[in-house]
Amino acid sequence: MIQGLIRKSVVVAASAALLTLTACGNGTEPAAQDAGGAKASNSPAAKEQVTLSFEENWSTPNVDNQLYKERIQKFQQLNPEIKIEMQDIPSAQYRTKLRTEAAGNSMPDMFILYPGVDMDPYIDANVLMPLDEIMDTWKDILPPQALAGYNVGGKQYAIPTKMTFVDIIYYHKDMLAKVGYNEFPKTYTEFLDLVKKLKASGITPLGIGNKNRWPLQSSVMSAVEDRVAGTDFLTKVKQGQAKFTDADYVKALGIFDELTKLDAFNADLNTMDEVQVQDYFLQKKAAMTITSSTIDTKFRVSNAESGDNIGIALFPSVEGGKGTAGKSAGVIQYGIGLSKELKGAKKDAAIKFLKYFYAPELYQSLMSKGIVVPAKVDMPADTSKYLKEMLQLTKSGDALVFDSVMPASVKDAIENGLQAITMKQKTPEQIAKEMQDAMDKVKK
């Protein structure tokens, strides 16, 4: 784990770069034999009947998850000699299961990898197959910054499918207008005023589904801590140059505490999950929600009746804060790793699958559904105005996503702590100390 701590923390492809890449990419595709895999089928090994196990966490009904599964089905139709046995694991259990398998050297053939610090257990266990021998396949569509999250020690272990911003604030424009806000607040002081006015009018200001514990940590605090303590704070903590007990971070936790005491969140936030809260918001039971940019398709792209009434924003600037307003907490996602144990026909089949799966068509299909991608491909003609608005919103650069850079034990400490705040059991100072204690143990 020390290796992960001293390794430079990963900041994924900047949003500004993504805006340029998606808008004016050259659309160059890998050679037909790479995308379709015809070259591999010429070898006798590729003609053998092969079964590949694949563990993934595409269980939520997000549009990108459906696209991934459809693409895998199409691959199997085109390559009947290759069978992919998929095991769908809920996201809340996925990381723990895969880490346990890595520790026991019992990895599936293929699996979803998360970037950054999440790579540490697999690097330490030496269970991953480097993909360097096939990386020329994507040299024209994936720039180095898009690949950096899965590159460790100069070796590439996965290819990302999408860029996710975890801290997008969605809001019903008409609900805010009724309390005097025709534009989203630009400062935290104005945001507090909005929250108070919404509460006074009988409206729940913020809907959050924290049953699986990560939304408060990832979506809410990644934004708040960036505005208060600055984008480089988490990196400094990892390097021993700052502590969670520092005044800036305690202040950031204090903002969450303040919002909780104002009853800004739905009362059942710890029993409602991240999918249930989407319908809660769409039914106008809350004026706002903070969640992943992937939900844009459900909220706006596919919602003809109310799409234009749903606005998007980022957490406002905090007076006296060290962060830069306009940054969004972003991370690349859904790289598929391969087991180091793959040999012969199974290795050939897995490589053939990766070349097919990560072809330009995948990225263009995702963009057509409103998903931000880290690839340099032409923007499809049917790209929605909502995707363009999302790119504009997030163009100022990326803040760090807490659980993409912090060790699991520290992530657990903040998740437990934020839940304790919602139940009015602990103070920001107590939680900051517990987080720093967990960080100190990791460093020993």
PDB file of C-alpha atoms in Angstrom, residues 172-428:
ATOM      1  CA  HIS A 172     -35.783  21.809 -11.160  1.00  0.00           C
ATOM      2  CA  LYS A 173     -35.671  25.317 -12.576  1.00  0.00           C
ATOM      3  CA  ASP A 174     -39.296  26.076 -11.766  1.00  0.00           C
ATOM      4  CA  MET A 175     -38.933  24.967  -8.130  1.00  0.00           C
ATOM      5  CA  LEU A 176     -35.974  27.299  -7.621  1.00  0.00           C
ATOM      6  CA  ALA A 177     -37.759  30.121  -9.434  1.00  0.00           C
ATOM      7  CA  LYS A 178     -40.692  29.873  -7.021  1.00  0.00           C
ATOM      8  CA  VAL A 179     -38.386  30.901  -4.171  1.00  0.00           C
ATOM      9  CA  GLY A 180     -36.712  33.687  -6.122  1.00  0.00           C
ATOM     10  CA  TYR A 181     -33.788  31.937  -7.834  1.00  0.00           C
ATOM     11  CA  ASN A 182     -33.945  32.141 -11.625  1.00  0.00           C
ATOM     12  CA  GLU A 183     -30.254  31.188 -11.736  1.00  0.00           C
ATOM     13  CA  PHE A 184     -28.339  28.721  -9.622  1.00  0.00           C
ATOM     14  CA  PRO A 185     -26.488  30.357  -6.682  1.00  0.00           C
ATOM     15  CA  LYS A 186     -22.910  31.352  -7.360  1.00  0.00           C
ATOM     16  CA  THR A 187     -21.746  31.439  -3.720  1.00  0.00           C
ATOM     17  CA  TYR A 188     -22.258  29.204  -0.705  1.00  0.00           C
ATOM     18  CA  THR A 189     -23.956  32.059   1.146  1.00  0.00           C
ATOM     19  CA  GLU A 190     -26.550  32.292  -1.623  1.00  0.00           C
ATOM     20  CA  PHE A 191     -26.839  28.485  -1.651  1.00  0.00           C
ATOM     21  CA  LEU A 192     -27.641  28.477   2.079  1.00  0.00           C
ATOM     22  CA  ASP A 193     -30.283  31.127   1.465  1.00  0.00           C
ATOM     23  CA  LEU A 194     -31.812  28.946  -1.257  1.00  0.00           C
ATOM     24  CA  VAL A 195     -31.862  25.919   1.053  1.00  0.00           C
ATOM     25  CA  LYS A 196     -33.602  27.896   3.808  1.00  0.00           C
ATOM     26  CA  LYS A 197     -36.220  29.302   1.430  1.00  0.00           C
ATOM     27  CA  LEU A 198     -36.955  25.869  -0.036  1.00  0.00           C
ATOM     28  CA  LYS A 199     -37.378  24.409   3.464  1.00  0.00           C
ATOM     29  CA  ALA A 200     -39.641  27.284   4.476  1.00  0.00           C
ATOM     30  CA  SER A 201     -41.866  26.598   1.469  1.00  0.00           C
ATOM     31  CA  GLY A 202     -42.200  22.920   2.429  1.00  0.00           C
ATOM     32  CA  ILE A 203     -39.801  21.566  -0.228  1.00  0.00           C
ATOM     33  CA  THR A 204     -36.921  19.164   0.439  1.00  0.00           C
ATOM     34  CA  PRO A 205     -33.876  21.040  -0.901  1.00  0.00           C
ATOM     35  CA  LEU A 206     -31.521  18.101  -1.661  1.00  0.00           C
ATOM     36  CA  GLY A 207     -32.388  14.492  -2.409  1.00  0.00           C
ATOM     37  CA  ILE A 208     -29.548  12.032  -1.699  1.00  0.00           C
ATOM     38  CA  GLY A 209     -29.588   8.219  -1.811  1.00  0.00           C
ATOM     39  CA  ASN A 210     -26.797   7.206   0.578  1.00  0.00           C
ATOM     40  CA  LYS A 211     -27.836   3.630   1.410  1.00  0.00           C
ATOM     41  CA  ASN A 212     -24.608   2.313  -0.125  1.00  0.00           C
ATOM     42  CA  ARG A 213     -22.642   5.062   1.659  1.00  0.00           C
ATOM     43  CA  TRP A 214     -20.531   6.285  -1.249  1.00  0.00           C
ATOM     44  CA  PRO A 215     -22.764   9.172  -2.514  1.00  0.00           C
ATOM     45  CA  LEU A 216     -22.118  11.527   0.412  1.00  0.00           C
ATOM     46  CA  GLN A 217     -18.402  10.774   0.328  1.00  0.00           C
ATOM     47  CA  SER A 218     -17.978  10.836  -3.445  1.00  0.00           C
ATOM     48  CA  SER A 219     -20.592  13.205  -4.846  1.00  0.00           C
ATOM     49  CA  VAL A 220     -21.037  15.668  -1.982  1.00  0.00           C
ATOM     50  CA  MET A 221     -17.729  15.860  -0.119  1.00  0.00           C
ATOM     51  CA  SER A 222     -15.518  15.625  -3.227  1.00  0.00           C
ATOM     52  CA  ALA A 223     -17.056  18.934  -4.279  1.00  0.00           C
ATOM     53  CA  VAL A 224     -17.187  20.601  -0.876  1.00  0.00           C
ATOM     54  CA  GLU A 225     -13.624  19.739   0.152  1.00  0.00           C
ATOM     55  CA  ASP A 226     -12.320  21.023  -3.188  1.00  0.00           C
ATOM     56  CA  ARG A 227     -13.992  24.401  -2.728  1.00  0.00           C
ATOM     57  CA  VAL A 228     -12.789  24.799   0.861  1.00  0.00           C
ATOM     58  CA  ALA A 229      -9.392  23.087   1.097  1.00  0.00           C
ATOM     59  CA  GLY A 230      -8.296  23.290  -2.561  1.00  0.00           C
ATOM     60  CA  THR A 231      -7.764  20.740  -5.322  1.00  0.00           C
ATOM     61  CA  ASP A 232      -4.313  19.758  -4.097  1.00  0.00           C
ATOM     62  CA  PHE A 233      -5.356  19.064  -0.488  1.00  0.00           C
ATOM     63  CA  LEU A 234      -5.925  15.305  -0.809  1.00  0.00           C
ATOM     64  CA  THR A 235      -2.608  14.928  -2.618  1.00  0.00           C
ATOM     65  CA  LYS A 236      -0.885  16.803   0.205  1.00  0.00           C
ATOM     66  CA  VAL A 237      -2.489  14.503   2.769  1.00  0.00           C
ATOM     67  CA  LYS A 238      -1.116  11.457   0.947  1.00  0.00           C
ATOM     68  CA  GLN A 239       2.318  13.051   0.840  1.00  0.00           C
ATOM     69  CA  GLY A 240       2.237  13.914   4.538  1.00  0.00           C
ATOM     70  CA  GLN A 241       2.138  17.666   3.856  1.00  0.00           C
ATOM     71  CA  ALA A 242      -1.387  18.164   5.248  1.00  0.00           C
ATOM     72  CA  LYS A 243      -3.773  16.437   7.630  1.00  0.00           C
ATOM     73  CA  PHE A 244      -7.501  15.880   7.749  1.00  0.00           C
ATOM     74  CA  THR A 245      -7.419  17.572  11.152  1.00  0.00           C
ATOM     75  CA  ASP A 246      -6.258  20.836   9.521  1.00  0.00           C
ATOM     76  CA  ALA A 247      -8.678  23.743   9.859  1.00  0.00           C
ATOM     77  CA  ASP A 248      -9.569  23.755   6.145  1.00  0.00           C
ATOM     78  CA  TYR A 249     -10.776  20.179   6.121  1.00  0.00           C
ATOM     79  CA  VAL A 250     -12.646  20.516   9.394  1.00  0.00           C
ATOM     80  CA  LYS A 251     -14.367  23.540   7.818  1.00  0.00           C
ATOM     81  CA  ALA A 252     -15.345  21.409   4.811  1.00  0.00           C
ATOM     82  CA  LEU A 253     -16.871  18.778   7.098  1.00  0.00           C
ATOM     83  CA  GLY A 254     -18.532  21.649   8.933  1.00  0.00           C
ATOM     84  CA  ILE A 255     -20.337  22.700   5.763  1.00  0.00           C
ATOM     85  CA  PHE A 256     -21.865  19.248   5.513  1.00  0.00           C
ATOM     86  CA  ASP A 257     -22.758  19.428   9.194  1.00  0.00           C
ATOM     87  CA  GLU A 258     -24.379  22.819   8.654  1.00  0.00           C
ATOM     88  CA  LEU A 259     -26.498  21.539   5.769  1.00  0.00           C
ATOM     89  CA  THR A 260     -27.545  18.545   7.853  1.00  0.00           C
ATOM     90  CA  LYS A 261     -28.643  20.747  10.752  1.00  0.00           C
ATOM     91  CA  LEU A 262     -30.713  22.815   8.316  1.00  0.00           C
ATOM     92  CA  ASP A 263     -32.473  19.572   7.242  1.00  0.00           C
ATOM     93  CA  ALA A 264     -31.290  20.204   3.694  1.00  0.00           C
ATOM     94  CA  PHE A 265     -31.420  16.478   2.842  1.00  0.00           C
ATOM     95  CA  ASN A 266     -34.309  14.025   2.653  1.00  0.00           C
ATOM     96  CA  ALA A 267     -34.884  12.355   6.024  1.00  0.00           C
ATOM     97  CA  ASP A 268     -34.470   8.853   4.550  1.00  0.00           C
ATOM     98  CA  LEU A 269     -31.184   9.501   2.776  1.00  0.00           C
ATOM     99  CA  ASN A 270     -29.448   6.572   4.518  1.00  0.00           C
ATOM    100  CA  THR A 271     -32.148   4.054   3.557  1.00  0.00           C
ATOM    101  CA  MET A 272     -32.682   5.218  -0.036  1.00  0.00           C
ATOM    102  CA  ASP A 273     -30.147   4.075  -2.630  1.00  0.00           C
ATOM    103  CA  GLU A 274     -28.623   5.998  -5.528  1.00  0.00           C
ATOM    104  CA  VAL A 275     -31.151   4.577  -8.029  1.00  0.00           C
ATOM    105  CA  GLN A 276     -34.262   5.199  -5.913  1.00  0.00           C
ATOM    106  CA  VAL A 277     -33.315   8.825  -5.380  1.00  0.00           C
ATOM    107  CA  GLN A 278     -33.373   9.394  -9.136  1.00  0.00           C
ATOM    108  CA  ASP A 279     -37.118   8.756  -9.256  1.00  0.00           C
ATOM    109  CA  TYR A 280     -37.520  10.717  -6.019  1.00  0.00           C
ATOM    110  CA  PHE A 281     -35.993  13.725  -7.762  1.00  0.00           C
ATOM    111  CA  LEU A 282     -37.908  13.248 -11.024  1.00  0.00           C
ATOM    112  CA  GLN A 283     -41.154  13.143  -9.032  1.00  0.00           C
ATOM    113  CA  LYS A 284     -40.232  16.587  -7.664  1.00  0.00           C
ATOM    114  CA  LYS A 285     -39.989  15.389  -4.091  1.00  0.00           C
ATOM    115  CA  ALA A 286     -36.710  17.323  -3.928  1.00  0.00           C
ATOM    116  CA  ALA A 287     -35.676  20.513  -5.687  1.00  0.00           C
ATOM    117  CA  MET A 288     -32.083  19.356  -6.215  1.00  0.00           C
ATOM    118  CA  THR A 289     -29.892  16.260  -6.180  1.00  0.00           C
ATOM    119  CA  ILE A 290     -26.125  15.741  -6.434  1.00  0.00           C
ATOM    120  CA  THR A 291     -25.098  12.739  -8.485  1.00  0.00           C
ATOM    121  CA  SER A 292     -23.173  11.337 -11.430  1.00  0.00           C
ATOM    122  CA  SER A 293     -23.170  12.879 -14.915  1.00  0.00           C
ATOM    123  CA  THR A 294     -24.157   9.445 -16.244  1.00  0.00           C
ATOM    124  CA  ILE A 295     -27.687  10.176 -14.994  1.00  0.00           C
ATOM    125  CA  ASP A 296     -27.978  13.025 -17.508  1.00  0.00           C
ATOM    126  CA  THR A 297     -29.539  10.628 -20.005  1.00  0.00           C
ATOM    127  CA  LYS A 298     -32.316   9.610 -17.602  1.00  0.00           C
ATOM    128  CA  PHE A 299     -32.925  13.099 -16.279  1.00  0.00           C
ATOM    129  CA  ARG A 300     -32.745  15.142 -19.471  1.00  0.00           C
ATOM    130  CA  VAL A 301     -31.847  13.339 -22.705  1.00  0.00           C
ATOM    131  CA  SER A 302     -34.639  10.746 -22.443  1.00  0.00           C
ATOM    132  CA  ASN A 303     -37.093  12.990 -20.622  1.00  0.00           C
ATOM    133  CA  ALA A 304     -38.907  14.956 -23.303  1.00  0.00           C
ATOM    134  CA  GLU A 305     -41.495  16.414 -20.941  1.00  0.00           C
ATOM    135  CA  SER A 306     -39.227  17.909 -18.298  1.00  0.00           C
ATOM    136  CA  GLY A 307     -35.691  17.736 -19.705  1.00  0.00           C
ATOM    137  CA  ASP A 308     -35.443  21.462 -20.387  1.00  0.00           C
ATOM    138  CA  ASN A 309     -36.769  22.268 -16.909  1.00  0.00           C
ATOM    139  CA  ILE A 310     -33.886  20.388 -15.277  1.00  0.00           C
ATOM    140  CA  GLY A 311     -30.760  22.490 -14.961  1.00  0.00           C
ATOM    141  CA  ILE A 312     -27.209  21.429 -14.132  1.00  0.00           C
ATOM    142  CA  ALA A 313     -24.710  23.192 -11.890  1.00  0.00           C
ATOM    143  CA  LEU A 314     -21.635  22.633  -9.747  1.00  0.00           C
ATOM    144  CA  PHE A 315     -21.215  23.323  -6.048  1.00  0.00           C
ATOM    145  CA  PRO A 316     -20.751  27.091  -5.638  1.00  0.00           C
ATOM    146  CA  SER A 317     -17.658  28.888  -4.448  1.00  0.00           C
ATOM    147  CA  VAL A 318     -17.119  29.081  -0.689  1.00  0.00           C
ATOM    148  CA  GLU A 319     -16.120  32.446   0.727  1.00  0.00           C
ATOM    149  CA  GLY A 320     -12.563  32.201   2.035  1.00  0.00           C
ATOM    150  CA  GLY A 321     -12.079  28.799   0.417  1.00  0.00           C
ATOM    151  CA  LYS A 322      -8.885  27.786  -1.373  1.00  0.00           C
ATOM    152  CA  GLY A 323     -10.579  25.944  -4.243  1.00  0.00           C
ATOM    153  CA  THR A 324     -11.433  27.190  -7.706  1.00  0.00           C
ATOM    154  CA  ALA A 325     -15.111  27.548  -8.559  1.00  0.00           C
ATOM    155  CA  GLY A 326     -16.091  25.638 -11.677  1.00  0.00           C
ATOM    156  CA  LYS A 327     -14.038  22.499 -11.141  1.00  0.00           C
ATOM    157  CA  SER A 328     -15.899  19.224 -11.241  1.00  0.00           C
ATOM    158  CA  ALA A 329     -14.836  16.000  -9.516  1.00  0.00           C
ATOM    159  CA  GLY A 330     -14.132  13.645 -12.392  1.00  0.00           C
ATOM    160  CA  VAL A 331     -12.806  10.155 -12.935  1.00  0.00           C
ATOM    161  CA  ILE A 332     -12.417   7.762 -15.841  1.00  0.00           C
ATOM    162  CA  GLN A 333     -14.256   4.470 -15.475  1.00  0.00           C
ATOM    163  CA  TYR A 334     -14.906   0.931 -16.619  1.00  0.00           C
ATOM    164  CA  GLY A 335     -11.554  -0.310 -17.766  1.00  0.00           C
ATOM    165  CA  ILE A 336     -11.557  -4.081 -18.276  1.00  0.00           C
ATOM    166  CA  GLY A 337      -8.541  -5.829 -16.792  1.00  0.00           C
ATOM    167  CA  LEU A 338      -7.218  -9.256 -17.731  1.00  0.00           C
ATOM    168  CA  SER A 339      -5.900 -11.946 -15.418  1.00  0.00           C
ATOM    169  CA  LYS A 340      -2.176 -12.533 -15.637  1.00  0.00           C
ATOM    170  CA  GLU A 341      -2.956 -16.269 -15.765  1.00  0.00           C
ATOM    171  CA  LEU A 342      -4.535 -16.082 -19.234  1.00  0.00           C
ATOM    172  CA  LYS A 343      -2.547 -18.150 -21.747  1.00  0.00           C
ATOM    173  CA  GLY A 344      -2.856 -19.451 -25.295  1.00  0.00           C
ATOM    174  CA  ALA A 345      -6.353 -19.495 -26.778  1.00  0.00           C
ATOM    175  CA  LYS A 346      -7.927 -17.758 -23.759  1.00  0.00           C
ATOM    176  CA  LYS A 347      -5.456 -14.885 -23.958  1.00  0.00           C
ATOM    177  CA  ASP A 348      -6.036 -14.551 -27.711  1.00  0.00           C
ATOM    178  CA  ALA A 349      -9.791 -14.508 -27.179  1.00  0.00           C
ATOM    179  CA  ALA A 350      -9.591 -11.892 -24.425  1.00  0.00           C
ATOM    180  CA  ILE A 351      -7.398  -9.605 -26.515  1.00  0.00           C
ATOM    181  CA  LYS A 352      -9.721 -10.044 -29.489  1.00  0.00           C
ATOM    182  CA  PHE A 353     -12.609  -9.010 -27.265  1.00  0.00           C
ATOM    183  CA  LEU A 354     -10.866  -5.873 -25.948  1.00  0.00           C
ATOM    184  CA  LYS A 355     -10.035  -4.721 -29.474  1.00  0.00           C
ATOM    185  CA  TYR A 356     -13.655  -5.135 -30.476  1.00  0.00           C
ATOM    186  CA  PHE A 357     -15.203  -3.679 -27.336  1.00  0.00           C
ATOM    187  CA  TYR A 358     -13.145  -0.463 -27.221  1.00  0.00           C
ATOM    188  CA  ALA A 359     -13.587   0.465 -30.882  1.00  0.00           C
ATOM    189  CA  PRO A 360     -14.608   4.030 -31.877  1.00  0.00           C
ATOM    190  CA  GLU A 361     -18.229   2.891 -32.308  1.00  0.00           C
ATOM    191  CA  LEU A 362     -18.486   2.319 -28.558  1.00  0.00           C
ATOM    192  CA  TYR A 363     -17.456   5.871 -27.735  1.00  0.00           C
ATOM    193  CA  GLN A 364     -19.750   7.348 -30.364  1.00  0.00           C
ATOM    194  CA  SER A 365     -22.673   5.251 -29.102  1.00  0.00           C
ATOM    195  CA  LEU A 366     -22.036   6.544 -25.591  1.00  0.00           C
ATOM    196  CA  MET A 367     -21.913  10.138 -26.814  1.00  0.00           C
ATOM    197  CA  SER A 368     -25.209   9.646 -28.661  1.00  0.00           C
ATOM    198  CA  LYS A 369     -26.714   8.800 -25.272  1.00  0.00           C
ATOM    199  CA  GLY A 370     -25.251  11.862 -23.572  1.00  0.00           C
ATOM    200  CA  ILE A 371     -22.219  10.189 -21.958  1.00  0.00           C
ATOM    201  CA  VAL A 372     -18.905  12.076 -21.759  1.00  0.00           C
ATOM    202  CA  VAL A 373     -16.049   9.990 -23.174  1.00  0.00           C
ATOM    203  CA  PRO A 374     -12.247  10.408 -23.008  1.00  0.00           C
ATOM    204  CA  ALA A 375     -11.756   9.453 -26.662  1.00  0.00           C
ATOM    205  CA  LYS A 376     -10.812  11.507 -29.708  1.00  0.00           C
ATOM    206  CA  VAL A 377     -13.677  10.598 -32.033  1.00  0.00           C
ATOM    207  CA  ASP A 378     -16.095  12.619 -34.124  1.00  0.00           C
ATOM    208  CA  MET A 379     -19.140  13.869 -32.272  1.00  0.00           C
ATOM    209  CA  PRO A 380     -22.168  12.004 -33.691  1.00  0.00           C
ATOM    210  CA  ALA A 381     -24.739  13.996 -35.631  1.00  0.00           C
ATOM    211  CA  ASP A 382     -27.401  13.085 -33.075  1.00  0.00           C
ATOM    212  CA  THR A 383     -25.382  14.347 -30.105  1.00  0.00           C
ATOM    213  CA  SER A 384     -27.831  16.056 -27.778  1.00  0.00           C
ATOM    214  CA  LYS A 385     -27.633  19.674 -26.670  1.00  0.00           C
ATOM    215  CA  TYR A 386     -27.468  18.350 -23.114  1.00  0.00           C
ATOM    216  CA  LEU A 387     -24.113  16.675 -23.664  1.00  0.00           C
ATOM    217  CA  LYS A 388     -22.736  19.897 -25.092  1.00  0.00           C
ATOM    218  CA  GLU A 389     -24.054  21.726 -22.021  1.00  0.00           C
ATOM    219  CA  MET A 390     -22.374  19.172 -19.745  1.00  0.00           C
ATOM    220  CA  LEU A 391     -19.058  19.620 -21.553  1.00  0.00           C
ATOM    221  CA  GLN A 392     -19.365  23.381 -21.169  1.00  0.00           C
ATOM    222  CA  LEU A 393     -20.176  23.088 -17.459  1.00  0.00           C
ATOM    223  CA  THR A 394     -17.172  20.875 -16.730  1.00  0.00           C
ATOM    224  CA  LYS A 395     -14.606  22.548 -18.979  1.00  0.00           C
ATOM    225  CA  SER A 396     -12.725  24.314 -16.154  1.00  0.00           C
ATOM    226  CA  GLY A 397     -10.850  21.220 -15.034  1.00  0.00           C
ATOM    227  CA  ASP A 398     -11.154  18.368 -12.606  1.00  0.00           C
ATOM    228  CA  ALA A 399     -11.282  18.143  -8.849  1.00  0.00           C
ATOM    229  CA  LEU A 400     -10.253  14.873  -7.191  1.00  0.00           C
ATOM    230  CA  VAL A 401     -12.829  12.209  -6.397  1.00  0.00           C
ATOM    231  CA  PHE A 402     -12.195  11.179  -2.792  1.00  0.00           C
ATOM    232  CA  ASP A 403     -12.423   7.405  -3.199  1.00  0.00           C
ATOM    233  CA  SER A 404     -10.291   7.401  -6.347  1.00  0.00           C
ATOM    234  CA  VAL A 405      -7.252   8.712  -4.468  1.00  0.00           C
ATOM    235  CA  MET A 406      -7.714   7.670  -0.846  1.00  0.00           C
ATOM    236  CA  PRO A 407      -7.087   4.183   0.656  1.00  0.00           C
ATOM    237  CA  ALA A 408     -10.089   2.001   1.469  1.00  0.00           C
ATOM    238  CA  SER A 409      -9.735   2.411   5.234  1.00  0.00           C
ATOM    239  CA  VAL A 410      -9.816   6.207   4.949  1.00  0.00           C
ATOM    240  CA  LYS A 411     -12.804   5.987   2.621  1.00  0.00           C
ATOM    241  CA  ASP A 412     -14.566   3.861   5.235  1.00  0.00           C
ATOM    242  CA  ALA A 413     -13.748   6.424   7.924  1.00  0.00           C
ATOM    243  CA  ILE A 414     -15.313   9.344   6.055  1.00  0.00           C
ATOM    244  CA  GLU A 415     -18.344   7.302   4.975  1.00  0.00           C
ATOM    245  CA  ASN A 416     -19.006   6.201   8.549  1.00  0.00           C
ATOM    246  CA  GLY A 417     -18.374   9.720   9.775  1.00  0.00           C
ATOM    247  CA  LEU A 418     -20.718  11.450   7.324  1.00  0.00           C
ATOM    248  CA  GLN A 419     -23.421   8.965   8.202  1.00  0.00           C
ATOM    249  CA  ALA A 420     -22.825   9.752  11.878  1.00  0.00           C
ATOM    250  CA  ILE A 421     -23.261  13.478  11.163  1.00  0.00           C
ATOM    251  CA  THR A 422     -26.625  12.828   9.509  1.00  0.00           C
ATOM    252  CA  MET A 423     -27.701  11.053  12.698  1.00  0.00           C
ATOM    253  CA  LYS A 424     -26.246  13.876  14.827  1.00  0.00           C
ATOM    254  CA  GLN A 425     -23.901  11.456  16.615  1.00  0.00           C
ATOM    255  CA  LYS A 426     -20.479  13.027  15.904  1.00  0.00           C
ATOM    256  CA  THR A 427     -18.857  16.376  15.212  1.00  0.00           C
ATOM    257  CA  PRO A 428     -16.692  17.375  12.233  1.00  0.00           C
TER     258      PRO A 428
END
